[in-house]
Amino acid sequence: MQLEVGVADSTDLEALLWHLYHHKPLHSTSSFEQTARILRACAQFDFPQVRKLALDRLGALYPRRPMPFECLSWQHLPEASQLAFDCRAGEHKRTPTPRDTHEVVPAIRPDLHRLCIQLMNRIMDHFAPILFTVPTSSHMECTGVFADHWMNVAIQPALDDSGVYKPLETLKKIQELDWRSLGLCDACSEEKKKEWEDEADDIWSRMESWAGLDELFASPR
């Protein structure tokens, strides 16, 4: 079932009315589905206070600056990302939401798709040189360990599962490898794990800028 973009359906209107008449008001533990329905209805009808309440709840469900890997447990990401993008861009467009497990998740719209492609390209431009450069160490023997194993334990697995586009997950997998069993000394193992952790934090801090969200978030409409 595909719903026409820009049209709030009866379920959205019902959610808004249930909130207005206190039958099922929006609150701090409301689901994404209820929040999204009320936001879509508010895009068609002028209820600015309700819209702000729903936006606050959406922001609580999907914090702007979550901790790395926190978002891996988030649900409804295709719908939520489009809904947030529409709200921030001031576009009052209906985002279709699956009504049951038999429906197909809606495709990402072209504007959000372009943003995702831009983000992926910038991630790859930054992370590919890091991934494809064999690390060095202050110990010659440990540098030799990286030279012997980096291709098999880091580069090839990343190529197999598109890890160059997933730097946080890739760095986490590299960090969790048993480097001591491969011959790395304790000091170099801990040092490199800290470097990979810092690199993941640095990449995470750049995400908004790479996606071009700084300007969008700077002037919400």
Short mmCIF file of N, CA and C in Angstrom, two decimals, residues 63-72 74 168 201 204:
data_model
loop_
_atom_site.label_atom_id
_atom_site.label_comp_id
_atom_site.label_asym_id
_atom_site.label_seq_id
_atom_site.Cartn_x
_atom_site.Cartn_y
_atom_site.Cartn_z
N PRO A 63 18.21 11.31 18.77
CA PRO A 63 19.02 12.48 19.16
C PRO A 63 19.93 12.93 18.03
N ARG A 64 20.15 14.24 17.96
CA ARG A 64 20.98 14.78 16.89
C ARG A 64 22.42 14.30 17.00
N ARG A 65 22.93 14.16 18.19
CA ARG A 65 24.32 13.73 18.37
C ARG A 65 24.37 12.52 19.32
N PRO A 66 23.94 11.37 18.83
CA PRO A 66 24.02 10.17 19.67
C PRO A 66 25.45 9.69 19.81
N MET A 67 25.65 8.81 20.76
CA MET A 67 26.96 8.19 20.90
C MET A 67 27.19 7.24 19.73
N PRO A 68 28.44 7.07 19.32
CA PRO A 68 28.71 6.10 18.25
C PRO A 68 28.12 4.74 18.59
N PHE A 69 27.48 4.11 17.60
CA PHE A 69 26.86 2.79 17.69
C PHE A 69 25.51 2.81 18.40
N GLU A 70 25.15 3.93 19.06
CA GLU A 70 23.83 4.00 19.69
C GLU A 70 22.73 3.87 18.63
N CYS A 71 22.98 4.43 17.46
CA CYS A 71 21.95 4.43 16.42
C CYS A 71 21.77 3.07 15.76
N LEU A 72 22.64 2.11 16.03
CA LEU A 72 22.50 0.80 15.42
C LEU A 72 21.23 0.10 15.88
N TRP A 74 18.39 1.76 16.47
CA TRP A 74 17.22 2.56 16.08
C TRP A 74 16.38 1.82 15.05
N LEU A 168 32.69 3.13 11.14
CA LEU A 168 32.55 2.86 12.57
C LEU A 168 32.52 1.36 12.84
N ASP A 201 35.71 8.18 16.68
CA ASP A 201 35.11 9.38 17.27
C ASP A 201 35.26 10.58 16.33
N TRP A 204 32.83 10.18 13.44
CA TRP A 204 31.45 10.44 13.91
C TRP A 204 31.20 11.94 14.04
#
